[in-house]
mmCIF file of C-alpha atoms and ligand atoms in Angstrom:
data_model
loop_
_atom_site.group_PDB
_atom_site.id
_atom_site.type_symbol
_atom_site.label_atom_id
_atom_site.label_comp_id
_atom_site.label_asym_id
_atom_site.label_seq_id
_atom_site.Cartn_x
_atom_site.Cartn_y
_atom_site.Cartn_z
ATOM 1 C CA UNK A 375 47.171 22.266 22.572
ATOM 2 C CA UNK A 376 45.744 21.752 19.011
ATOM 3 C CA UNK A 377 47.747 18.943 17.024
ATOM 4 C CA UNK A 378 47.682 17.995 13.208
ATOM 5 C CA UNK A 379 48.611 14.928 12.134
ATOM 6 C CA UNK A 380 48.862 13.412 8.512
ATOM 7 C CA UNK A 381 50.221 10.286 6.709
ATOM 8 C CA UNK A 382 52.676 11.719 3.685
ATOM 9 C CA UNK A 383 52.526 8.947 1.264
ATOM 10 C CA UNK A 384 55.486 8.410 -1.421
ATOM 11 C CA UNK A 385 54.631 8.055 -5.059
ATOM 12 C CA UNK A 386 55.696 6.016 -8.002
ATOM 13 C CA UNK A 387 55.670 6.881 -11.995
ATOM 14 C CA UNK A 388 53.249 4.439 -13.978
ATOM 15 C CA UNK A 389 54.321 6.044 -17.438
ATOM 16 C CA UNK A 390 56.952 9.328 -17.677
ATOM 17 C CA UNK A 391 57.424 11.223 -21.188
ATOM 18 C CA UNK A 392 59.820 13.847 -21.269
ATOM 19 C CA UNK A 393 58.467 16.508 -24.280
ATOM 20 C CA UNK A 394 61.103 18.609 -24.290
ATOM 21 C CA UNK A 395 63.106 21.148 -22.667
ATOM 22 C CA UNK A 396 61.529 24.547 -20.964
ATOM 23 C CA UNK A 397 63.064 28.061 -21.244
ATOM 24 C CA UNK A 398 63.303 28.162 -17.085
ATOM 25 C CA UNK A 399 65.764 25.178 -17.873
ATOM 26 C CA UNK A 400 63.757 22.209 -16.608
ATOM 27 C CA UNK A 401 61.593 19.560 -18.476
ATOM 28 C CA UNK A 402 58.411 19.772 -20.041
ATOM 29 C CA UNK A 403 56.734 16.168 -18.638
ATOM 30 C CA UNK A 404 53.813 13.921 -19.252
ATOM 31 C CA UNK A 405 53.557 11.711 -16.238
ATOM 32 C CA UNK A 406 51.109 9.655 -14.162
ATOM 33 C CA UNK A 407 51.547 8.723 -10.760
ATOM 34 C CA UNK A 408 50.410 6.811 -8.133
ATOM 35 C CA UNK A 409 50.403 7.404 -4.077
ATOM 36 C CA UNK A 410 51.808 4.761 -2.461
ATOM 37 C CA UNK A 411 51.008 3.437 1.435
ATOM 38 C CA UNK A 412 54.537 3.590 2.092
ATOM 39 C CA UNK A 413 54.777 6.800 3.741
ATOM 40 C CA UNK A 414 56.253 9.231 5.953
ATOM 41 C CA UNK A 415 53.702 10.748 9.175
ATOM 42 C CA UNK A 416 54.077 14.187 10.306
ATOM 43 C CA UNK A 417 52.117 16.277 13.548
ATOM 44 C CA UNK A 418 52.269 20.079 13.677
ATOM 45 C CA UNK A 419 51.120 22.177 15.988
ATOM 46 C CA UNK A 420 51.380 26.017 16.935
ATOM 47 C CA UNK A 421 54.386 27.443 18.992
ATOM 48 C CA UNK A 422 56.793 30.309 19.608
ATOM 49 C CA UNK A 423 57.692 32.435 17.031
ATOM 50 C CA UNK A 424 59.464 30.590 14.554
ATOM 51 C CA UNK A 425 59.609 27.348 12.302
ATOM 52 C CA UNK A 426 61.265 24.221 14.574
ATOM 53 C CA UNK A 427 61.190 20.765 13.371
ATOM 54 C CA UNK A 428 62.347 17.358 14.830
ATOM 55 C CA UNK A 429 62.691 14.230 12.773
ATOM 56 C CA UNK A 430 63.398 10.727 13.821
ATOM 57 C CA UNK A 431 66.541 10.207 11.376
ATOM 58 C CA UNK A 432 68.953 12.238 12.836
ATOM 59 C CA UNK A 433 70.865 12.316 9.250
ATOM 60 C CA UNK A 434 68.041 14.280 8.010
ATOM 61 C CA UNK A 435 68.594 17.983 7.799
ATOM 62 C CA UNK A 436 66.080 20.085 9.387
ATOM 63 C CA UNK A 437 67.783 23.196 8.618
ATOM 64 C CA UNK A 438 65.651 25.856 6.135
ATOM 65 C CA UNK A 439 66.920 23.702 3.732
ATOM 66 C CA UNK A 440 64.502 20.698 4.391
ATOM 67 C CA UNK A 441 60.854 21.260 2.531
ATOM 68 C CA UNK A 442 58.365 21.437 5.195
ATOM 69 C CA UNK A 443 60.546 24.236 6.785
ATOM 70 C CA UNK A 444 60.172 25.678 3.829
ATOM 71 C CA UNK A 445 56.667 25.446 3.180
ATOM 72 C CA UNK A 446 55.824 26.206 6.771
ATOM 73 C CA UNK A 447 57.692 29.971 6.111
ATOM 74 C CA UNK A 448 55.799 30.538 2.522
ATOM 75 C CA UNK A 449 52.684 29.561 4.520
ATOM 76 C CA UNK A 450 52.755 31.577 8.170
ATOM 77 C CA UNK A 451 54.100 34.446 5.125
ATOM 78 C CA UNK A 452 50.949 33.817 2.414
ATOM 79 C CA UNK A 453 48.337 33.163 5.658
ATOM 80 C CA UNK A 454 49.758 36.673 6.956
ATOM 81 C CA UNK A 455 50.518 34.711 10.303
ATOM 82 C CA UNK A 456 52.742 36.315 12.956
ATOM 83 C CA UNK A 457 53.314 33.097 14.788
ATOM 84 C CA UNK A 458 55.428 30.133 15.087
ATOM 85 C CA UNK A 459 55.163 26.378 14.844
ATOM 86 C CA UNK A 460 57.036 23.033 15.573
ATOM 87 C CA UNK A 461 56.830 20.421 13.510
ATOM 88 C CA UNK A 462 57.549 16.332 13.960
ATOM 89 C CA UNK A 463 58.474 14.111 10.915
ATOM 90 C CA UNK A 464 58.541 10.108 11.393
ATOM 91 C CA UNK A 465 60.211 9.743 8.223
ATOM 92 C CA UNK A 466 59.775 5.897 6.534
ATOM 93 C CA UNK A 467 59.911 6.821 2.637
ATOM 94 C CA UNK A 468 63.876 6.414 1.503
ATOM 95 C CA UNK A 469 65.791 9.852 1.364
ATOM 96 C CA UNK A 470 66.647 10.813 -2.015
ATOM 97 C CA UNK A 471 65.136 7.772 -3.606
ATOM 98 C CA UNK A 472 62.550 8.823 -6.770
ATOM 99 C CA UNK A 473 59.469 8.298 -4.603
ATOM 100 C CA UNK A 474 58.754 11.742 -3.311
ATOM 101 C CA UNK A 475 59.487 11.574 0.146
ATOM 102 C CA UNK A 476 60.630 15.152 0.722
ATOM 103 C CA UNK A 477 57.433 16.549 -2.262
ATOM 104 C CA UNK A 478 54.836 14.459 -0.113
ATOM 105 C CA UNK A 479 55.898 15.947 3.884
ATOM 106 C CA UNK A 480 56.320 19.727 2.077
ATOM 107 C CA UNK A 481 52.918 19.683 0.657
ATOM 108 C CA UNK A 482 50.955 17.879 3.486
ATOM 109 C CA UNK A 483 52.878 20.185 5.581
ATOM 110 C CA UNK A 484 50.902 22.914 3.414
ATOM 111 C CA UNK A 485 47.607 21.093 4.297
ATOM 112 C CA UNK A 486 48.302 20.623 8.062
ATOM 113 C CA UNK A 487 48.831 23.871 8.871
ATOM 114 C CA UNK A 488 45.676 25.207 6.531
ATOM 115 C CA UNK A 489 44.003 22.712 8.866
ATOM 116 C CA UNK A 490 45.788 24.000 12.156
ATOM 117 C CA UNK A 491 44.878 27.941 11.261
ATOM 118 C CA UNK A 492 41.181 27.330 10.288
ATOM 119 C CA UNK A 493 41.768 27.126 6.504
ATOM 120 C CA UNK A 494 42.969 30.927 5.724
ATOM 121 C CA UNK A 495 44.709 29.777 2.565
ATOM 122 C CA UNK A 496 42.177 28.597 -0.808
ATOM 123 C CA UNK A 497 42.984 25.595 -2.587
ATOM 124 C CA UNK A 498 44.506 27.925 -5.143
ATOM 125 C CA UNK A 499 46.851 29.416 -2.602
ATOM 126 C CA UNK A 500 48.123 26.343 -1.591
ATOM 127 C CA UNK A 501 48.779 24.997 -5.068
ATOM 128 C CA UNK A 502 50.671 28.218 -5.921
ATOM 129 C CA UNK A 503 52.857 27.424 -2.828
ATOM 130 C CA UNK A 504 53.018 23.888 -3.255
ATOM 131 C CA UNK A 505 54.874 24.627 -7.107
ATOM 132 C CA UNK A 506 57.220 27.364 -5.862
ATOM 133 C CA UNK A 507 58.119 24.146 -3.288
ATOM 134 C CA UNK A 508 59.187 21.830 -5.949
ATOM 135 C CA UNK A 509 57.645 20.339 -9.257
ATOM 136 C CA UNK A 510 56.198 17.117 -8.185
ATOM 137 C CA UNK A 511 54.629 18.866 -4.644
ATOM 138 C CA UNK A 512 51.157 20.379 -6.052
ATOM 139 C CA UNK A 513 50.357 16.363 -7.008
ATOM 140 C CA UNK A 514 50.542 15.327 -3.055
ATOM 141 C CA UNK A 515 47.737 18.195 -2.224
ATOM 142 C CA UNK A 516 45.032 15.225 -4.037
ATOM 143 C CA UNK A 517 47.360 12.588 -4.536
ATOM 144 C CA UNK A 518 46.037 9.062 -5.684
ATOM 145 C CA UNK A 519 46.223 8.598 -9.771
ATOM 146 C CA UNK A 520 47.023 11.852 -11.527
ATOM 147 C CA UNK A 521 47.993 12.619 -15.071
ATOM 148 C CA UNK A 522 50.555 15.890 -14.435
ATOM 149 C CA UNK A 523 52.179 17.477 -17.254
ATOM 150 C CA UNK A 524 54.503 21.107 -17.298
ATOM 151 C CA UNK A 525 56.995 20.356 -14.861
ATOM 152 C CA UNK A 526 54.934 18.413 -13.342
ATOM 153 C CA UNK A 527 52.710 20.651 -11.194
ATOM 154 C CA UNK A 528 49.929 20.719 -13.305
ATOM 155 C CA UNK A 529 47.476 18.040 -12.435
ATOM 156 C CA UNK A 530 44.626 16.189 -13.340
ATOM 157 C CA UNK A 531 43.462 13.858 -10.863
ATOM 158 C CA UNK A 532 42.091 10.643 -12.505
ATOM 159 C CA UNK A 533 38.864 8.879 -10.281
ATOM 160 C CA UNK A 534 39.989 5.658 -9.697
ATOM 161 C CA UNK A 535 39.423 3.590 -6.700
ATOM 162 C CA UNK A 536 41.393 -0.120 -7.088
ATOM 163 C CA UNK A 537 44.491 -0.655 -5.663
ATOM 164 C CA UNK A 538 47.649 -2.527 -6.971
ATOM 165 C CA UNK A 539 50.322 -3.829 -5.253
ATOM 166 C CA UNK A 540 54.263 -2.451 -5.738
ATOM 167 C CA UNK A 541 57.161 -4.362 -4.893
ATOM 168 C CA UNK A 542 59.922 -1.530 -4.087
ATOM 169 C CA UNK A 543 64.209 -2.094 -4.173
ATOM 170 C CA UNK A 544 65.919 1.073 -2.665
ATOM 171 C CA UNK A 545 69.930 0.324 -3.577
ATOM 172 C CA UNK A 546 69.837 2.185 0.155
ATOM 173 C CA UNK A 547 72.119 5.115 -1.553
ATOM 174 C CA UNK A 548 70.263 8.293 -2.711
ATOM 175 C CA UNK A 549 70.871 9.682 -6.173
ATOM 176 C CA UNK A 550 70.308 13.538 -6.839
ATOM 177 C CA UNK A 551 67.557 14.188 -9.292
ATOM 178 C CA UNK A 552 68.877 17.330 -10.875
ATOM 179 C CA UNK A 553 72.037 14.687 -11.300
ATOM 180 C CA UNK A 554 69.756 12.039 -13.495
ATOM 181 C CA UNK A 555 67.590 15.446 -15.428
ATOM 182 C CA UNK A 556 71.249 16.351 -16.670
ATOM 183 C CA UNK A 557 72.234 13.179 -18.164
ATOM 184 C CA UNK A 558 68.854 13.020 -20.031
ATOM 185 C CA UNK A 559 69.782 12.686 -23.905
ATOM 186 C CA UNK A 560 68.996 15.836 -25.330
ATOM 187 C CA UNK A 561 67.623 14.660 -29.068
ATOM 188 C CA UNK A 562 64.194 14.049 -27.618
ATOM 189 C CA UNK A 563 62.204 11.678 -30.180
ATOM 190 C CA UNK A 564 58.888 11.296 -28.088
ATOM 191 C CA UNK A 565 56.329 13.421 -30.109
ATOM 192 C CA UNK A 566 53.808 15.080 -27.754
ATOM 193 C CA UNK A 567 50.948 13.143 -29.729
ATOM 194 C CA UNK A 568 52.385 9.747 -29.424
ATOM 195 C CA UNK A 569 52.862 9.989 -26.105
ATOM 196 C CA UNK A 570 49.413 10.885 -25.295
ATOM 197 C CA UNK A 571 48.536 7.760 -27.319
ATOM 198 C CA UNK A 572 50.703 5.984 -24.974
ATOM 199 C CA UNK A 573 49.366 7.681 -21.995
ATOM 200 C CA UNK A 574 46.111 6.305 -22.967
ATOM 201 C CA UNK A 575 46.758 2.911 -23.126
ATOM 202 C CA UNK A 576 48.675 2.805 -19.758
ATOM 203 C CA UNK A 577 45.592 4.427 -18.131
ATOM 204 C CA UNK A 578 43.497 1.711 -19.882
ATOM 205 C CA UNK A 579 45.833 -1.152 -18.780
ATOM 206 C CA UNK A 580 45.220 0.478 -15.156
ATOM 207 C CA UNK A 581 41.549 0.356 -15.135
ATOM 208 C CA UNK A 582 41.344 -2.639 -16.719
ATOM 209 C CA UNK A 583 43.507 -4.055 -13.472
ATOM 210 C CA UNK A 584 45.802 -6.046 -16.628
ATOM 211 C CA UNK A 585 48.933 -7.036 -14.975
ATOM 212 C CA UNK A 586 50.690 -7.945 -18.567
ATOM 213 C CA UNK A 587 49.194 -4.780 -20.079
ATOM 214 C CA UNK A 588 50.545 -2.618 -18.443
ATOM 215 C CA UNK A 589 54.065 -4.209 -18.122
ATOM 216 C CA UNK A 590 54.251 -3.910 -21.404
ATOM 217 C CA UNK A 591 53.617 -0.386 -22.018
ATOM 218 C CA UNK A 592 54.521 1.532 -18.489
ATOM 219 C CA UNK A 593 57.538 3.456 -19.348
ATOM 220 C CA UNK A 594 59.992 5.808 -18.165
ATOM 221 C CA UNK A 595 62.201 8.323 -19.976
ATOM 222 C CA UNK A 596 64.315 8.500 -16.628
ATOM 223 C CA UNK A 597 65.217 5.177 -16.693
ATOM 224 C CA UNK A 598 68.400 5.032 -18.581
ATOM 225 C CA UNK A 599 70.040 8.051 -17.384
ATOM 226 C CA UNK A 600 69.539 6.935 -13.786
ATOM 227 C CA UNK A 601 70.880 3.183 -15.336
ATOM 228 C CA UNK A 602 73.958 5.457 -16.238
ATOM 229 C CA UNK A 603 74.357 6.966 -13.316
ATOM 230 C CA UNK A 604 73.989 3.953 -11.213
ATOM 231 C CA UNK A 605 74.981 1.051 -13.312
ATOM 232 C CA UNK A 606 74.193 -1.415 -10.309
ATOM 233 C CA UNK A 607 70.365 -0.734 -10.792
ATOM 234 C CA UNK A 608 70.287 -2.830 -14.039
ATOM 235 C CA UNK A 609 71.291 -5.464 -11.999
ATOM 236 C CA UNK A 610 68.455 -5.068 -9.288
ATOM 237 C CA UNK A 611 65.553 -4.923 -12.562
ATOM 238 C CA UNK A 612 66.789 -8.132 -13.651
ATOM 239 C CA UNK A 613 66.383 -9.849 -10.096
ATOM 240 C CA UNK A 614 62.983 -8.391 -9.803
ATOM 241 C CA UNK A 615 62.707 -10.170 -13.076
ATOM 242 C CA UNK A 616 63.613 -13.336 -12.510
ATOM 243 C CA UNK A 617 62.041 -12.839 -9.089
ATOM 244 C CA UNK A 618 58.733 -12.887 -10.883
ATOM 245 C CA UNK A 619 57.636 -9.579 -11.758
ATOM 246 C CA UNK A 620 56.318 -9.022 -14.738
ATOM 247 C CA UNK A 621 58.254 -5.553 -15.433
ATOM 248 C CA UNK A 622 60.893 -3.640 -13.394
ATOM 249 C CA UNK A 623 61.139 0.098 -13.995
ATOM 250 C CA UNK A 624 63.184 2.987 -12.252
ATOM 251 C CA UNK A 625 60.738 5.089 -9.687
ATOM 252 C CA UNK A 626 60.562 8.422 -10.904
ATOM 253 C CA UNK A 627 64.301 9.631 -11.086
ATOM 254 C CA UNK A 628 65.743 6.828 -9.213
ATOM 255 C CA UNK A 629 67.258 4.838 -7.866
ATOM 256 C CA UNK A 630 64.187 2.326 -6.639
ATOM 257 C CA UNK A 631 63.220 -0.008 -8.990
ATOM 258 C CA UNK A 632 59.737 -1.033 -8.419
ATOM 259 C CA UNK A 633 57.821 -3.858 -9.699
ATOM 260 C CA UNK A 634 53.838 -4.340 -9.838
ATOM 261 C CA UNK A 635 51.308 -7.068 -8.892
ATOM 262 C CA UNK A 636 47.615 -7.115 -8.943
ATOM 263 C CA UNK A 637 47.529 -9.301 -5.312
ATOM 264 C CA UNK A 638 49.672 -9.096 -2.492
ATOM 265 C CA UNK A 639 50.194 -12.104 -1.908
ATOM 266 C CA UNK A 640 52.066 -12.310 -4.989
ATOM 267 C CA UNK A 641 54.093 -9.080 -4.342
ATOM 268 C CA UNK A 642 55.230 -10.638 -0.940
ATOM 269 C CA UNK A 643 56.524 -13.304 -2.833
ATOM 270 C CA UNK A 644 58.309 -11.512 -5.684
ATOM 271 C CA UNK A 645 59.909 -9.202 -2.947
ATOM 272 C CA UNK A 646 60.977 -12.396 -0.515
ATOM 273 C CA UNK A 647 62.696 -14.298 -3.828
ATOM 274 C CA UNK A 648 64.129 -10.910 -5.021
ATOM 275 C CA UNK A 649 65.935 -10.635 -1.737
ATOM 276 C CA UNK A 650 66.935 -14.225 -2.338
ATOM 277 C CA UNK A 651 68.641 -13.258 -5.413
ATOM 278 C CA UNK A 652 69.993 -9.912 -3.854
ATOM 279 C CA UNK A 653 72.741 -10.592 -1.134
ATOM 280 C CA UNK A 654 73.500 -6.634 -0.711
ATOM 281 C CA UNK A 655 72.697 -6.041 2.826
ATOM 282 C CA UNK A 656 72.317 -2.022 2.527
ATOM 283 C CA UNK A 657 69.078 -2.721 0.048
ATOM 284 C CA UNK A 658 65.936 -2.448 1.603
ATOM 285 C CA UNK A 659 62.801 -4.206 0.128
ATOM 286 C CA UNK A 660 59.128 -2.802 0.671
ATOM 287 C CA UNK A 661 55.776 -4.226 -0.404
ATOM 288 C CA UNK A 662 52.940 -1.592 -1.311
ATOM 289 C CA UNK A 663 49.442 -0.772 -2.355
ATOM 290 C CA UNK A 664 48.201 2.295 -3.783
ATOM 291 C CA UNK A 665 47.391 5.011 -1.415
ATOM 292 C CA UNK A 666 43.755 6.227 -2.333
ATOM 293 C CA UNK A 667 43.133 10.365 -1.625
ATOM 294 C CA UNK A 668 40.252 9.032 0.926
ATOM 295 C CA UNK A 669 43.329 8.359 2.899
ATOM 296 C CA UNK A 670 43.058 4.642 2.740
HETATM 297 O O1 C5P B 935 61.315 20.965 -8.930
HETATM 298 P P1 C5P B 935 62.330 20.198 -8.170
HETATM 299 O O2 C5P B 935 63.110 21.069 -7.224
HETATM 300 O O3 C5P B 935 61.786 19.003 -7.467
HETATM 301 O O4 C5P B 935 63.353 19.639 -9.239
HETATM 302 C C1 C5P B 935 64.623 19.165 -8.904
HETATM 303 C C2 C5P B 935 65.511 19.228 -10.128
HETATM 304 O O5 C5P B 935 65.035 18.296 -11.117
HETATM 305 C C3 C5P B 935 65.495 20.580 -10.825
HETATM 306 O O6 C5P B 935 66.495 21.408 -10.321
HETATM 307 C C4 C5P B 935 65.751 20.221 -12.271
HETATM 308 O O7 C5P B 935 67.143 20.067 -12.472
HETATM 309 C C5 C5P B 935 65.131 18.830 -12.423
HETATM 310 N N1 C5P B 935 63.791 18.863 -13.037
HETATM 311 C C6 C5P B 935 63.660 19.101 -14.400
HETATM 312 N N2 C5P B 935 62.421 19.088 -14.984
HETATM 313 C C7 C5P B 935 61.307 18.846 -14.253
HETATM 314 C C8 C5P B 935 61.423 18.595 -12.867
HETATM 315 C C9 C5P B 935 62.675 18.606 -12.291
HETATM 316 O O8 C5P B 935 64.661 19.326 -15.096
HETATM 317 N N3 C5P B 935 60.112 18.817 -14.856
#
């Protein structure tokens, strides 16, 4: 029997502008992000007549609720299949956690079973899919550094081929994104055209590999809301801090902080004095490099 497998990586935000809000109720963004090698694996394959999955972490629903359930339906539906598949998730990226866990299985679930069928579906097709899935989903079809703007399905992969290292703190509780997009203020001062200045200068500080560049301008409109929300995360920046990072930011919409280092050496040692400094035993601490789209 035919299997697909793929690696799901998680993502962090390098720089997130929030331009406004949308008449559909959501938030007009200007974001970059990065894959990340910590990451969730999933295998498909074809079987019965319906959509089954199994995951490791029994917690996990696996209901129609969870994404690649849900993307497995609007695919078997768009490819105009009349068959049924089982799916296995080995899930490693925290639940619930800013990193795009759940966005990164749903759309390599998409690309899996394009893969398993022979490729009915065009890249279009799937990227239509992929944003009825969820906003941040279309950016795991390429992955690797995109600038994505709208709600954050439309992107615009940026060639780049270095990696940098990330030293991740999960608080080991999830917080709900719609949860941290409510709490944003709503007197947005960041005018589109200074953000794409902005925007610019992070993506300079990233090709230029500069460390202290880009601590200095990465940003994230999602941080204080998710600070609010979960006070204790202010707490867990500074240790990264003092740790030896040179920044600490909120992933996405929390709660991981993450910190960055050009070697890894250096991130192993930020992340081993951080949980020094940390004595909360349900944190978990991860060190990791930028996931290129080669799948490397
Ligand atoms: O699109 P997705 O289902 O991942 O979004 C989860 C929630 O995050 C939405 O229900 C919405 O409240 C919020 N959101 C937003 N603006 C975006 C993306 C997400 O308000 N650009």
């Amino acid at each position: 029997m035919k299997k697909v497998e793929r690696i799901c990586p998680a993502k962090v935000n390098l720089f997130l502008k929030i331009l406004g809000t949308r008449p559909d109720g959501y938030h007009e963004l200007l974001t970059l992000m990065q894959t990340i090698d910590l990451a969730d694996s999933i295998e498909v394959w074809e079987e019965g007549s319906s959509v089954e999955m199994q995951c490791d972490q029994k917690a996990l629903p696996t209901s129609d609720l969870n994404l690649m359930v849900k993307a497995a339906w609007f695919f078997l539906t768009k490819a105009r299949l009349k068959t049924g598949v089982r799916m296995r998730l080995v899930k490693r990226v925290p639940v619930a956690a800013g990193l795009g866990g759940g966005s990164s299985d749903g759309a390599h679930t998409l690309l899996a079973l394009n893969e398993l069928f022979g490729h009915p579906l065009s890249a279009g097709d799937l990227w239509e899919l992929a944003a009825r899935l969820g906003s941040d989903v279309p950016f795991f079809l390429t992955g690797g550094l995109a600038v994505c703007r709208g709600r954050g399905e439309i992107v615009e992969p940026v060639a780049y081929n270095e990696k940098w290292c990330f030293v991740l703190i999960n608080p080991g509780v999830p917080l709900s994104t719609r949860s941290v997009y409510e709490a944003v203020n709503p007197i947005i001062d960041s005018r589109l055209t200074a953000s794409e200045d902005l925007l610019r200068i992070v993506l300079g500080a990233v090709q230029e590999k500069d460390c202290q560049k880009l601590s200095q301008v990465l940003c994230n409109d999602l941080e204080a809301p998710a600070i609010q929300k979960m006070p204790r995360l202010a707490e867990i920046k500074r240790a990264l801090r003092e740790a030896g990072s040179a920044g600490a930011w909120v992933a996405g919409s929390g709660p991981t902080i993450f910190g960055i280092a050009a070697k890894e050496d250096q991130a192993r040692e930020i992340s081993q004095k951080a949980q020094n400094l940390l004595s909360n035993k349900s944190y978990r601490f991860y060190v990791a490099k930028s996931f290129l789209p080669s799948g490397k």
